[in-house]
Coordinates of C-alpha atoms in Angstrom, one line a residue:
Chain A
X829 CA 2.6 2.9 -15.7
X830 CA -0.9 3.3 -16.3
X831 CA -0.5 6.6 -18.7
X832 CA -2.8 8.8 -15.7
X833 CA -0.1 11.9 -15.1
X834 CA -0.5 13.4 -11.5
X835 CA 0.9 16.2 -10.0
X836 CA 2.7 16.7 -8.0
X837 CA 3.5 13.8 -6.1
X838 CA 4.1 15.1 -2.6
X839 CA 2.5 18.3 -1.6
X840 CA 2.6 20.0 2.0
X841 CA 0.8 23.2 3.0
X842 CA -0.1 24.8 6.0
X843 CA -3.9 25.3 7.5
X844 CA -6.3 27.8 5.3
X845 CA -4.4 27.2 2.5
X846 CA -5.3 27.1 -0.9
X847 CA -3.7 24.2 -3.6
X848 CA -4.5 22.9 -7.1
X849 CA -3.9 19.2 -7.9
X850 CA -3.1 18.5 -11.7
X851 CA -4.4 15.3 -14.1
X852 CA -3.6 14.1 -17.2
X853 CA -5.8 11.7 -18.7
X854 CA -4.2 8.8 -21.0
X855 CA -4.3 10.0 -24.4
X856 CA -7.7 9.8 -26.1
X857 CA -9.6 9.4 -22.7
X858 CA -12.8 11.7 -22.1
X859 CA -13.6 10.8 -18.3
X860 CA -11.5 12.0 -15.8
X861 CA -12.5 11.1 -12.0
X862 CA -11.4 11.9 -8.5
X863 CA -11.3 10.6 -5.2
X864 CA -9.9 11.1 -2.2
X865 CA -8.5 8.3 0.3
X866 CA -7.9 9.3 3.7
X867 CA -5.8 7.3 5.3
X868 CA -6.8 3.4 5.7
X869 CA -9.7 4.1 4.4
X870 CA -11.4 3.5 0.9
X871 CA -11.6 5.7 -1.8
X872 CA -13.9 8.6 -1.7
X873 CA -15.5 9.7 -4.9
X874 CA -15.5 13.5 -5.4
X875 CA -16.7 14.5 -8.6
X876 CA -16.3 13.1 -12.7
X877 CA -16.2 15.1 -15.8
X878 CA -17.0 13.8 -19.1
X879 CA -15.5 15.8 -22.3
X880 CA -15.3 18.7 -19.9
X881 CA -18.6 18.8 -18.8
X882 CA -19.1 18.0 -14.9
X883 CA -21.0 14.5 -15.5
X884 CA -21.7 13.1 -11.4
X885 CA -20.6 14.7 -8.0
X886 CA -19.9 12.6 -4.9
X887 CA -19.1 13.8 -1.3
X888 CA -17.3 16.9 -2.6
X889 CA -16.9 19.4 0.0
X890 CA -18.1 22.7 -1.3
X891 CA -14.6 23.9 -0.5
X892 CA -13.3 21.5 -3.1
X893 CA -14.1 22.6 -6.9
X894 CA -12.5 20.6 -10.2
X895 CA -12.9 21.2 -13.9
X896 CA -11.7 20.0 -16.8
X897 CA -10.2 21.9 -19.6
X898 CA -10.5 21.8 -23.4
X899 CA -7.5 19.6 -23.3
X900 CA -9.1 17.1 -21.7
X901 CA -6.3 17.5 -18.5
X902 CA -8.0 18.2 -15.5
X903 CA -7.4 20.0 -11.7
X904 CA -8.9 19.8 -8.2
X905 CA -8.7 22.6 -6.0
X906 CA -8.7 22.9 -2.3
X907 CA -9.6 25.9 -0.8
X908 CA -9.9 26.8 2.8
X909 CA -7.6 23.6 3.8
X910 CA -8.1 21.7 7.3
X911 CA -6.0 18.9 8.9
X912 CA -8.6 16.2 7.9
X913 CA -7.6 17.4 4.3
X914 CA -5.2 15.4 4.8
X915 CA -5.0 12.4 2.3
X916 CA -4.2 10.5 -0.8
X917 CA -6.4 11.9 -4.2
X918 CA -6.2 10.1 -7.0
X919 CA -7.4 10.4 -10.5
X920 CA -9.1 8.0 -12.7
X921 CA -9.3 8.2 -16.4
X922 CA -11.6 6.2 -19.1
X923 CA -12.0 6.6 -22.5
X924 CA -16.2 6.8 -22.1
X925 CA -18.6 7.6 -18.7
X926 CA -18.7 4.5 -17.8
X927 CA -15.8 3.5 -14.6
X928 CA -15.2 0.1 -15.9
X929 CA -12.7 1.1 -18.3
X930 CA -11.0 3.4 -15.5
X931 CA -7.2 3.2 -14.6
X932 CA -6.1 5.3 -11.4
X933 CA -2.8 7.3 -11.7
X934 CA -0.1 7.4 -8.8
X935 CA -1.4 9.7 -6.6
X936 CA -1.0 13.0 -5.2
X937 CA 0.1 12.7 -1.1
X938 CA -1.2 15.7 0.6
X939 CA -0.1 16.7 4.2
X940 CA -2.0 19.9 5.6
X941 CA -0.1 21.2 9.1
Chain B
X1319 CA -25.5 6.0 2.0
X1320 CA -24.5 2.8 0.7
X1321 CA -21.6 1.1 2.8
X1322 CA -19.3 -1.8 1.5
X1323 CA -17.7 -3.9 4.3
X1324 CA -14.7 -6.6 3.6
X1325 CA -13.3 -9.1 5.9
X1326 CA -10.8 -9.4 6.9
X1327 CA -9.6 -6.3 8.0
X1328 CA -5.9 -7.8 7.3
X1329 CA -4.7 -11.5 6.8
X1330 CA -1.0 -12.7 7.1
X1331 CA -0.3 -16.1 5.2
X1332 CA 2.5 -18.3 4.2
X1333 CA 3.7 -18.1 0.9
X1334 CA 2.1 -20.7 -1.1
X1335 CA -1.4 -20.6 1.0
X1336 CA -5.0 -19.6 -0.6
X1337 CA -6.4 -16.5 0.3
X1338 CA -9.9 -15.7 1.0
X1339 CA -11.7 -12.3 1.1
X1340 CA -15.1 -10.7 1.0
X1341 CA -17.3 -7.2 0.1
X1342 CA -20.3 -7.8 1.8
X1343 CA -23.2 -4.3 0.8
X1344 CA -26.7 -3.9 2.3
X1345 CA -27.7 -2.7 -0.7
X1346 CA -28.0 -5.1 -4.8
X1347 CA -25.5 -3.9 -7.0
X1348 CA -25.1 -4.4 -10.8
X1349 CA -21.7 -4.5 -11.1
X1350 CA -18.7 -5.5 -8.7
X1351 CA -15.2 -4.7 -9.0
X1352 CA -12.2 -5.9 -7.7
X1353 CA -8.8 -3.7 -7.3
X1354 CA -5.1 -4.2 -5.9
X1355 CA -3.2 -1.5 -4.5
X1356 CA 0.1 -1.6 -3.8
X1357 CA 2.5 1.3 -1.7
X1358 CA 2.8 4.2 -3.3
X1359 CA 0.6 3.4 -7.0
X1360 CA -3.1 3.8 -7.4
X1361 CA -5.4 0.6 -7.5
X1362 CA -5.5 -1.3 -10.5
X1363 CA -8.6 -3.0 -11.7
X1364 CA -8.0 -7.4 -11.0
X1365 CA -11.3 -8.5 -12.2
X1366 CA -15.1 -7.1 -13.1
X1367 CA -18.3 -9.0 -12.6
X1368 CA -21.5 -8.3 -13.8
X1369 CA -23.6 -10.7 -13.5
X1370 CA -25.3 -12.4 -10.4
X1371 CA -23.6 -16.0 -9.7
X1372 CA -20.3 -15.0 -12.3
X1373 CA -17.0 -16.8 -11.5
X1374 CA -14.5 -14.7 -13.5
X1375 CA -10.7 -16.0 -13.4
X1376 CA -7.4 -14.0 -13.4
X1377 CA -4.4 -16.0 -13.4
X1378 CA -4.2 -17.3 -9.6
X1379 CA -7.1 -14.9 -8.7
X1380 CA -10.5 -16.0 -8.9
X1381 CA -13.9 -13.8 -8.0
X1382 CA -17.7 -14.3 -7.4
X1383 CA -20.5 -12.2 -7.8
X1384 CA -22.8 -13.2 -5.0
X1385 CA -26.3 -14.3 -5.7
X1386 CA -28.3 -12.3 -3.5
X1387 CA -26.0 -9.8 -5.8
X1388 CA -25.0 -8.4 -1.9
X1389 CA -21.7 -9.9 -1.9
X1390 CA -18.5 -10.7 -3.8
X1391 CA -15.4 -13.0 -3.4
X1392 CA -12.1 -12.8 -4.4
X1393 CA -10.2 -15.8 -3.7
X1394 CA -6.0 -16.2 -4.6
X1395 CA -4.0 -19.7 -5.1
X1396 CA -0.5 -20.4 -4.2
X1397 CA -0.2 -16.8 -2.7
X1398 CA 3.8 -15.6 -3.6
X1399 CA 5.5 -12.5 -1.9
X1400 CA 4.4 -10.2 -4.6
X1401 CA 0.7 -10.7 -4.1
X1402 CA 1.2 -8.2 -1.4
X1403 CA -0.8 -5.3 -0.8
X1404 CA -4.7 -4.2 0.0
X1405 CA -7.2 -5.3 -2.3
X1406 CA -10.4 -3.2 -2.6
X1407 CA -13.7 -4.0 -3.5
X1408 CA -16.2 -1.5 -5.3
X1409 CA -20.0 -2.1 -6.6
X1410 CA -22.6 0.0 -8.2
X1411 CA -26.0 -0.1 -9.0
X1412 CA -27.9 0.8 -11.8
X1413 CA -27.4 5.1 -12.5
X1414 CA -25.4 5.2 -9.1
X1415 CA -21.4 5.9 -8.6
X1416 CA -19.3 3.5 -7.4
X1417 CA -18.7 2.9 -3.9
X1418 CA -15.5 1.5 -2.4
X1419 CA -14.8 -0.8 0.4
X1420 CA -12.0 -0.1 3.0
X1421 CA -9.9 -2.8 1.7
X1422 CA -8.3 -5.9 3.3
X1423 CA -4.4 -5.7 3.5
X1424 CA -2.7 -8.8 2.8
X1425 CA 1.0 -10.3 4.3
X1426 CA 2.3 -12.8 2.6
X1427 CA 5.4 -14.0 5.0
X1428 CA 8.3 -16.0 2.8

C-alpha cells in the first residue's frame, strides 16, 4: 500500500459525460500529480499541483481541469467524455515538487461507451 | 516532444534466467528512472540514477545511466515468477517533466 487513496476504482459512463476522479495524497505530502495511461501505453502526464497551487501542465486536454484543495486531496475532472477517454489515471504524490520522491496510487479504471 | 523507446516490447524467460532491457531518448536527460508495474497497482519506483555512467543496485536488479546520458539499463538476476510485470522507464531533463516509456512486459515461465 503506498498510502496514495484513489477513487473510485472502477468507473463506467457513457459518451459526453461528465466525471470527477478523487486523490488522497499520503499524509504530509504537498505534490499531487496525474497521468493518464491509455492502454499499453506509457503514462501520460496531465498536470501537478504543489500546496494547491497548479505547479506544471502536461498534455492536458482543455476538456480535463484538476485542483487541489486546502486539504491537500485533490480531483480530475472530465468533461465532455469521448471513447479514447478511455484509460487508466493515476495519481502520484511527493512530499516536495520534485517527482523523485513520488509513489503512484492504485488507479482509477475508466471505461467511456 | 521528447519520446522514450524500450526494447523489448515483451520478453518471456525461464525462471532463473537474467533479464535485459533498455530506454533509449533522442534527447540528454538528467535524471532516469526505473519503475515496475504489476496488474491492477500503480508503478512503483525500482531504482533512480542521476548521474552519467551510475550503476545503482537493488537486490537482483541492477541499472545504468548511459554515458551519452541517452540511454539507461535495467538488468535482473536469477529472474523468479514474481518478477513479473512491465517495467517502465522515465527521464527528465533539467526544468522539464518527466516523460515515460511504453514499458517492456516481462514472462517469467516456471
Amino acid at each position: 500500500d503506498s498510502g496514495v487513496t484513489q477513487t473510485p476504482k472502477h468507473l463506467i459512463t457513457a459518451t459526453g459525460q461528465r466525471v470527477t476522479l478523487r486523490c488522497s495524497p499520503r499524509s504530509g505530502d504537498l505534490s499531487v500529480y496525474w497521468y493518464q495511461q491509455s492502454l499499453d501505453q506509457g503514462l501520460q502526464f496531465l498536470i501537478q499541483y504543489y500546496n494547491g497551487e497548479e505547479r506544471a501542465k502536461g498534455n492536458i486536454l482543455e476538456r480535463f481541469s484538476a485542483q487541489q484543495f486546502p486539504d491537500l486531496h485533490s480531483e480530475l475532472n472530465l468533461s465532455s467524455l469521448e471513447l479514447g477517454d478511455s484509460a487508466l489515471y493515476f495519481c502520484a504524490s511527493s512530499p516536495t515538487r520534485g517527482f523523485t520522491e513520488a509513489f503512484f496510487g492504485q488507479g482509477t479504471r475508466l471505461t467511456v461507451v | 516532444g521528447q519520446q522514450l523507446n524500450q526494447s523489448p516490447q515483451s520478453m518471456f524467460i525461464q525462471e532463473g534466467e537474467d533479464v535485459s532491457m533498455n530506454c533509449t531518448s533522442s534527447s540528454i536527460f538528467n535524471t532516469w528512472l526505473w519503475y515496475k508495474q504489476e496488474p491492477g497497482e500503480g508503478p512503483v519506483l525500482l531504482i533512480a540514477l542521476y548521474k552519467a555512467g551510475e550503476l545503482t543496485s537493488n537486490g537482483r536488479l541492477t541499472a545504468q545511466f548511459g554515458i551519452t546520458r541517452k540511454d539507461s539499463f535495467l538488468n535482473i538476476s536469477a529472474s523468479i515468477p514474481s518478477d513479473v510485470g512491465i517495467y517502465f522507464c522515465a527521464g527528465q531533463n533539467y526544468g522539464q517533466n518527466f516523460v515515460f516509456g511504453p514499458g517492456t512486459r516481462l514472462s517469467v515461465l516456471p
